[in-house]
Amino acid sequence: MNTLNLRQAIIQRVHDKSEEELNEVIESSIGNDERTLPGLGVLFELIWQDSDPSTQKQLVGTLHNHLVHTEPPLQRQ
């Protein structure tokens, strides 16, 4: 019996989607339940792997800029 890991299952779920459908998957996952975070992580991994170094630098810059201007979440004690 073949068993898919989480990464493979997520890729299989979105494999045949159009660009519009992929956009809907991403938009509906952002800010949603934390169960969607692994899926977004897999999609980001695919984007990262297929991005040239200048695009990767831009993505990191965008992330850094967001983090600099956002308060960190409160830590529970």
XYZ file of C-alpha atoms in Angstrom:
77
model
C 0.000 0.000 0.000
C 1.362 3.420 -0.972
C 1.190 6.087 1.706
C 1.432 9.764 0.830
C 3.241 12.052 3.204
C 1.738 15.442 3.999
C 3.813 17.263 1.370
C 2.796 14.815 -1.353
C -0.867 14.955 -0.314
C -0.910 18.755 -0.505
C 0.793 18.780 -3.896
C -1.635 16.160 -5.174
C -4.576 18.258 -3.926
C -3.518 21.332 -5.926
C -1.747 19.669 -8.851
C -4.412 20.188 -11.519
C -5.750 23.538 -10.320
C -5.780 26.611 -12.553
C -3.958 29.784 -11.524
C -7.284 31.268 -10.410
C -8.045 28.192 -8.313
C -4.549 28.278 -6.773
C -5.103 31.914 -5.881
C -8.396 30.963 -4.197
C -6.666 28.178 -2.238
C -4.042 30.624 -0.974
C -6.504 33.434 -0.226
C -8.850 31.115 1.659
C -5.973 29.680 3.701
C -4.397 32.959 4.831
C -5.579 34.016 8.256
C -7.670 30.891 8.530
C -7.432 28.000 10.930
C -3.872 26.949 11.768
C -4.487 23.608 10.068
C -3.962 25.400 6.737
C -0.415 26.496 7.636
C 1.320 23.276 6.537
C -0.328 23.601 3.123
C 0.828 27.181 2.749
C 4.299 26.067 3.789
C 4.393 23.433 1.057
C 3.178 25.944 -1.538
C 5.807 28.456 -0.398
C 8.455 25.747 -0.644
C 7.468 25.135 -4.287
C 7.589 28.856 -5.051
C 10.968 29.182 -3.343
C 12.494 26.225 -5.181
C 11.458 27.629 -8.564
C 12.488 31.224 -7.841
C 15.742 32.773 -8.946
C 18.004 34.333 -6.285
C 16.728 37.871 -6.930
C 13.115 36.768 -6.424
C 14.111 34.889 -3.268
C 15.820 38.051 -2.003
C 12.667 40.061 -2.759
C 10.504 37.531 -0.901
C 12.794 37.647 2.131
C 12.811 41.455 1.980
C 9.011 41.528 1.914
C 8.859 39.154 4.872
C 11.469 41.116 6.804
C 9.696 44.415 6.135
C 6.435 42.946 7.383
C 8.046 41.571 10.543
C 9.813 44.856 11.327
C 6.475 46.682 11.203
C 4.433 44.102 13.122
C 4.315 43.587 16.849
C 5.321 40.053 17.856
C 2.547 37.944 19.355
C 2.325 37.859 23.121
C 4.054 34.900 24.682
C 2.045 32.764 27.077
C 3.645 31.931 30.376
